[in-house]
Short mmCIF file of C-alpha atoms in Angstrom, two decimals:
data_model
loop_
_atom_site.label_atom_id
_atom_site.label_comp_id
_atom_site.label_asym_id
_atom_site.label_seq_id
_atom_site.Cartn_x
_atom_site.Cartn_y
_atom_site.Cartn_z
CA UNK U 1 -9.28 -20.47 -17.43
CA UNK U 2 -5.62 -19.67 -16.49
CA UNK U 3 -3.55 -21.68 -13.94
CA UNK U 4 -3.40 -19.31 -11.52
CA UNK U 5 -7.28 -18.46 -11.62
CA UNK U 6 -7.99 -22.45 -11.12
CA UNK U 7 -5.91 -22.91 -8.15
CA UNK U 8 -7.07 -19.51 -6.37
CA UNK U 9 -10.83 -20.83 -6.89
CA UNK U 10 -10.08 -24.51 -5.94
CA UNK U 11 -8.51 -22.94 -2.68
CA UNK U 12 -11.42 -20.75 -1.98
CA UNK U 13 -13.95 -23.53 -2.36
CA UNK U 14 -12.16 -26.29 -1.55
CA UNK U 15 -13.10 -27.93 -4.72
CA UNK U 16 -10.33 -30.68 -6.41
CA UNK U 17 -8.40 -29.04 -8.80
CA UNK U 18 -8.84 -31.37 -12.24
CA UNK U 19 -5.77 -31.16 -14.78
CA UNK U 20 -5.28 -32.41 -18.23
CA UNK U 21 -2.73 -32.24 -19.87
CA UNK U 22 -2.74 -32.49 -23.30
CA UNK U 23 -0.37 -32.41 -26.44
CA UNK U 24 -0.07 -29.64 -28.30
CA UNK U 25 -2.47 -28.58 -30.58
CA UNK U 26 -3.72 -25.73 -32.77
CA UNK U 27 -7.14 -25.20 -31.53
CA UNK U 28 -7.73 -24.23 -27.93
CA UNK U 29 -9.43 -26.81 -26.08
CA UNK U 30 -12.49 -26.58 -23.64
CA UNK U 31 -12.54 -27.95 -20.13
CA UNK U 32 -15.92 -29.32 -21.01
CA UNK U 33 -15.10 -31.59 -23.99
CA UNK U 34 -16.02 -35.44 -22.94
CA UNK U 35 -12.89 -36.76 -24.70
CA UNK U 36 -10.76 -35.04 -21.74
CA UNK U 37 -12.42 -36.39 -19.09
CA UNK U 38 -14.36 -39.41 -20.12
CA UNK U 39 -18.29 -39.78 -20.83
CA UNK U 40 -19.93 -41.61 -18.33
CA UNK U 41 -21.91 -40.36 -15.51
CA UNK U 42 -19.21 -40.77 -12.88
CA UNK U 43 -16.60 -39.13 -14.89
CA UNK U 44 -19.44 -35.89 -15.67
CA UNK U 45 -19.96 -36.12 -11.71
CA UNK U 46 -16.32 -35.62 -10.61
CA UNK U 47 -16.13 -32.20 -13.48
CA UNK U 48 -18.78 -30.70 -12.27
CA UNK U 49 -17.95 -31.38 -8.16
CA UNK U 50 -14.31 -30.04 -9.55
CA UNK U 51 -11.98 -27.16 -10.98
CA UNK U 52 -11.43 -28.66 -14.18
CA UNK U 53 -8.66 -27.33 -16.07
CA UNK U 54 -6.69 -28.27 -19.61
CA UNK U 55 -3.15 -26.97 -19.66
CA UNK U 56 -1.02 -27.63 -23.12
CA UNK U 57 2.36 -29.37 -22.88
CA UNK U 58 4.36 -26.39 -23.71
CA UNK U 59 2.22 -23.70 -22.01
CA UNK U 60 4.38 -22.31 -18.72
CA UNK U 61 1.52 -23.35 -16.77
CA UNK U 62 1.99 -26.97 -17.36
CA UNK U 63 5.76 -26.15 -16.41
CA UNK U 64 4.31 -24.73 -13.23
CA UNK U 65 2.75 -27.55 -12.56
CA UNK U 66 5.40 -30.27 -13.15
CA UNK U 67 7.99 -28.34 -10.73
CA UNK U 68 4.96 -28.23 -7.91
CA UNK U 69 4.48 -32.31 -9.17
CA UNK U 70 7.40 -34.02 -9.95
CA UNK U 71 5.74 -36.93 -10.31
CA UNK U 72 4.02 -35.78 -13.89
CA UNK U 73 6.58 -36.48 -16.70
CA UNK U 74 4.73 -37.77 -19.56
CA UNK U 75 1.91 -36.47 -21.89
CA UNK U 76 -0.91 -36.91 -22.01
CA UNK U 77 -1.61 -36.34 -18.02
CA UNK U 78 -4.60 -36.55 -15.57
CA UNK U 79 -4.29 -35.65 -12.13
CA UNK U 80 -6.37 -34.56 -9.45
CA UNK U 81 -4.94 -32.10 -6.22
CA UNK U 82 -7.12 -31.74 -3.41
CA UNK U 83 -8.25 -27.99 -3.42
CA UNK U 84 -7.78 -27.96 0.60
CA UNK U 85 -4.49 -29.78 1.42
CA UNK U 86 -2.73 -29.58 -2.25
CA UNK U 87 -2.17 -32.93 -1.97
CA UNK U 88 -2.17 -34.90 -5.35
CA UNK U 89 -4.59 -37.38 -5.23
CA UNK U 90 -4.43 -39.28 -8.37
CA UNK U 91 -2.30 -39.43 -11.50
CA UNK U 92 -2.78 -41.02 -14.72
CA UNK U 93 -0.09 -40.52 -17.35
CA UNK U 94 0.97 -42.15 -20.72
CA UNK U 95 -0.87 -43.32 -23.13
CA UNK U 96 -1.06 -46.75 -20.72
CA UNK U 97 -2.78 -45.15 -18.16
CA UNK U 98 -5.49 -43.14 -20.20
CA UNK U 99 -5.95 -45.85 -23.10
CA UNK U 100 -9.00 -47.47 -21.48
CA UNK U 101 -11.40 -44.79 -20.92
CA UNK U 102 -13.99 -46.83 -18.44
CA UNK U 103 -11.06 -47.65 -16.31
CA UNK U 104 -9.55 -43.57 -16.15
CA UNK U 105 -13.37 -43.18 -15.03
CA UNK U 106 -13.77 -45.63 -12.42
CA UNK U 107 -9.93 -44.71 -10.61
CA UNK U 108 -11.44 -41.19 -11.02
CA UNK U 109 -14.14 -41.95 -9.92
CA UNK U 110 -12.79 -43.76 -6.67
CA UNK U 111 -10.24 -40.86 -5.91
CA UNK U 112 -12.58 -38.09 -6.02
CA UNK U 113 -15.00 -40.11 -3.57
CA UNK U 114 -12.16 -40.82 -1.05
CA UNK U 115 -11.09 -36.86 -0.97
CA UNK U 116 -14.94 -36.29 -0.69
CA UNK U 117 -15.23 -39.12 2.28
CA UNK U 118 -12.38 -37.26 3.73
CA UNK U 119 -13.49 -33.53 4.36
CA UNK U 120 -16.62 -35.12 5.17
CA UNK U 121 -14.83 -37.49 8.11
CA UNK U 122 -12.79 -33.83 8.82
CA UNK U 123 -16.29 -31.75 9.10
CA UNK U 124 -18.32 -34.39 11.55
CA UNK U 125 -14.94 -34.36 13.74
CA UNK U 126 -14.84 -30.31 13.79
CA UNK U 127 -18.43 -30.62 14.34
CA UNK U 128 -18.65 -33.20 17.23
CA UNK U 129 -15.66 -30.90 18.99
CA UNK U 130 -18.05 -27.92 18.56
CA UNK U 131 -20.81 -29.77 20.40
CA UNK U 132 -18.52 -30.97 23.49
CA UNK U 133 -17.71 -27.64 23.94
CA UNK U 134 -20.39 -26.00 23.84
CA UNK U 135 -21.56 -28.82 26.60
CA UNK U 136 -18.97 -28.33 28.54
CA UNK U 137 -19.81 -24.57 28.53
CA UNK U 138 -16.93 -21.61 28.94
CA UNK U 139 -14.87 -22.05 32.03
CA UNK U 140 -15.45 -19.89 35.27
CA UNK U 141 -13.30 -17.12 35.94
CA UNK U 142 -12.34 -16.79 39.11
CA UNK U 143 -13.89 -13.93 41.00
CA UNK U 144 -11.14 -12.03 42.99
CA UNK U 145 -12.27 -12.00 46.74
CA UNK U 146 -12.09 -8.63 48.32
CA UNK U 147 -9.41 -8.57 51.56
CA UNK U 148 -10.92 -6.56 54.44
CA UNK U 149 -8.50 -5.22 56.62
CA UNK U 150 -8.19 -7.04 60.14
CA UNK U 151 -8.43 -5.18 62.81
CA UNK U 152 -6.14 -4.24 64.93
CA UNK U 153 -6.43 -6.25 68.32
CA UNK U 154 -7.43 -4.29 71.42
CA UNK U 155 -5.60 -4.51 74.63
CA UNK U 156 -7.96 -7.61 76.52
CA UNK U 157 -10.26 -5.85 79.47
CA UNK U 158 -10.46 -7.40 82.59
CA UNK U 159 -14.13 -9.45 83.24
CA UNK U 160 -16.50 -8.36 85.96
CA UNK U 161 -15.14 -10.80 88.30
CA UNK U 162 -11.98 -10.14 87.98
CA UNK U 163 -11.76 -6.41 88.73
CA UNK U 164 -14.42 -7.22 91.90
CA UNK U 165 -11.94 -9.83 93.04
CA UNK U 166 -9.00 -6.80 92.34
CA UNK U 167 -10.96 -4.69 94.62
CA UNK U 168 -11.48 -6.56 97.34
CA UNK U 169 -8.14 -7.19 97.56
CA UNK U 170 -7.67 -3.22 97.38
CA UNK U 171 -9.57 -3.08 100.64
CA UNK U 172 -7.69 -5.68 102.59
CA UNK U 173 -4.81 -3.61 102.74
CA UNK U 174 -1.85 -2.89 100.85
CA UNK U 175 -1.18 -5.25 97.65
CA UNK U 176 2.25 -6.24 97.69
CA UNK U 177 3.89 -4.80 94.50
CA UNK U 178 1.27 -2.45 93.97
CA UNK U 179 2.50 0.18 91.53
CA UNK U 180 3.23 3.52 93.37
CA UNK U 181 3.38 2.25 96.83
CA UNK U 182 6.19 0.56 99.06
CA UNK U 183 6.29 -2.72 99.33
CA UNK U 184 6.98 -2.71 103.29
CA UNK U 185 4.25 -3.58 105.59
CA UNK U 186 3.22 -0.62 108.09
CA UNK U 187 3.15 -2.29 111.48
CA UNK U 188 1.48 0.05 114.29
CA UNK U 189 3.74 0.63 117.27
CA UNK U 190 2.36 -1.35 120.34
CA UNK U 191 0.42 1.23 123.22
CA UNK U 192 2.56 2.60 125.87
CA UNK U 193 1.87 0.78 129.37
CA UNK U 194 0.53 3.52 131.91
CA UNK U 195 3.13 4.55 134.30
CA UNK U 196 2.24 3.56 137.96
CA UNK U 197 0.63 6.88 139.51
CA UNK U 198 2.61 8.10 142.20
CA UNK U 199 -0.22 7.22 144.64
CA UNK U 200 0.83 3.97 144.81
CA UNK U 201 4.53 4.63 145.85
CA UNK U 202 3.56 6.74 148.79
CA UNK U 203 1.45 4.16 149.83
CA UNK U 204 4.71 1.89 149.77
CA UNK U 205 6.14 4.36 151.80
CA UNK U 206 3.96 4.47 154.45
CA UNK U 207 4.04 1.09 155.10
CA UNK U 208 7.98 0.38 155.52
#
């Protein structure tokens, strides 16, 4: 499997990405040989849960993958990326590193269980998020009231008892400041006293 094919599927699945790199040598070698990896259960467990992938000292993969790494400078190399975050996980190099196989499985072993309690920790959160929203339910849009016009005030009407009392005061005579009318009060001219009938004054005469 090339480089680039290994990465793209760890990516996709979020599978580890498992490297070896190995010296040189004139046979290819398979991703599935035991001597790569190690031969006890754990070390079968974390190849198959993995993208496992051999990459020769000289190939321009393995040059790929020291510029992405700095860290990896001697050969023979194991490391193991996390196939979500890219994040190097573990690295075994040297021939002091990988010289005791049962203790390259157990570190293995350890490192791919941490990345696995990890997305695992990452899931329940995502899940548990899910849940409280889906309690809390979508929020309420707010329904636009419709604005009736107001209507325009009408002039105010006089009550009943008002336009009775306006009416009897209509009878009683002129309203002072009525519209239309002058405000002077009409006063009748007093009767004219009977002259004395002229009757009277002959009788005067008479008598003198």
């Amino acid at each position: 499997m090339r480089a680039a094919e290994a990465v793209d599927l760890a990516r996709r699945t979020g599978r580890c990405l498992l490297v070896r790199i190995i010296k040189a040598r004139g046979a290819p070698v398979s991703e599935d040989d035991d001597d790569l990896w190690g031969s006890g259960e754990e070390a079968r467990r974390v190849v198959e849960g993995s993208v496992a992938l051999v990459l020769d000292e000289d190939g321009e993969d393995a040059g790929f993958l020291r510029a992405a790494y700095t860290e990896i400078m001697e050969t023979p190399a194991l490391v193991l990326i996390s196939g979500e975050t890219g994040e190097q996980l573990l690295l075994l190099q040297g021939e002091e590193d990988l010289g005791d196989p049962h203790a390259v499985e157990d570190k293995l072993a350890k490192a791919f269980k941490a990345e696995y309690d990890r997305k695992v920790a990452s899931f329940m959160a995502l899940a548990a998020a899910a849940k409280q929203q889906q309690g809390a339910g979508p929020t309420p849009t707010p329904t636009p009231t419709p604005t009736t016009p107001t209507p325009t005030s009408e002039p105010e009407t006089a009550t009943t008892s008002e336009k009775e009392e306006e009416e009897e005061e209509g009878d009683g005579g002129v309203t002072e400041g009525a519209p239309g009318q002058d405000d002077r009060v009409l006063v009748e001219p007093p009767a004219r006293e009977s002259e004395p009938s002229s009757s009277n004054d002959d009788d005067d005469d008479d008598d003198d």
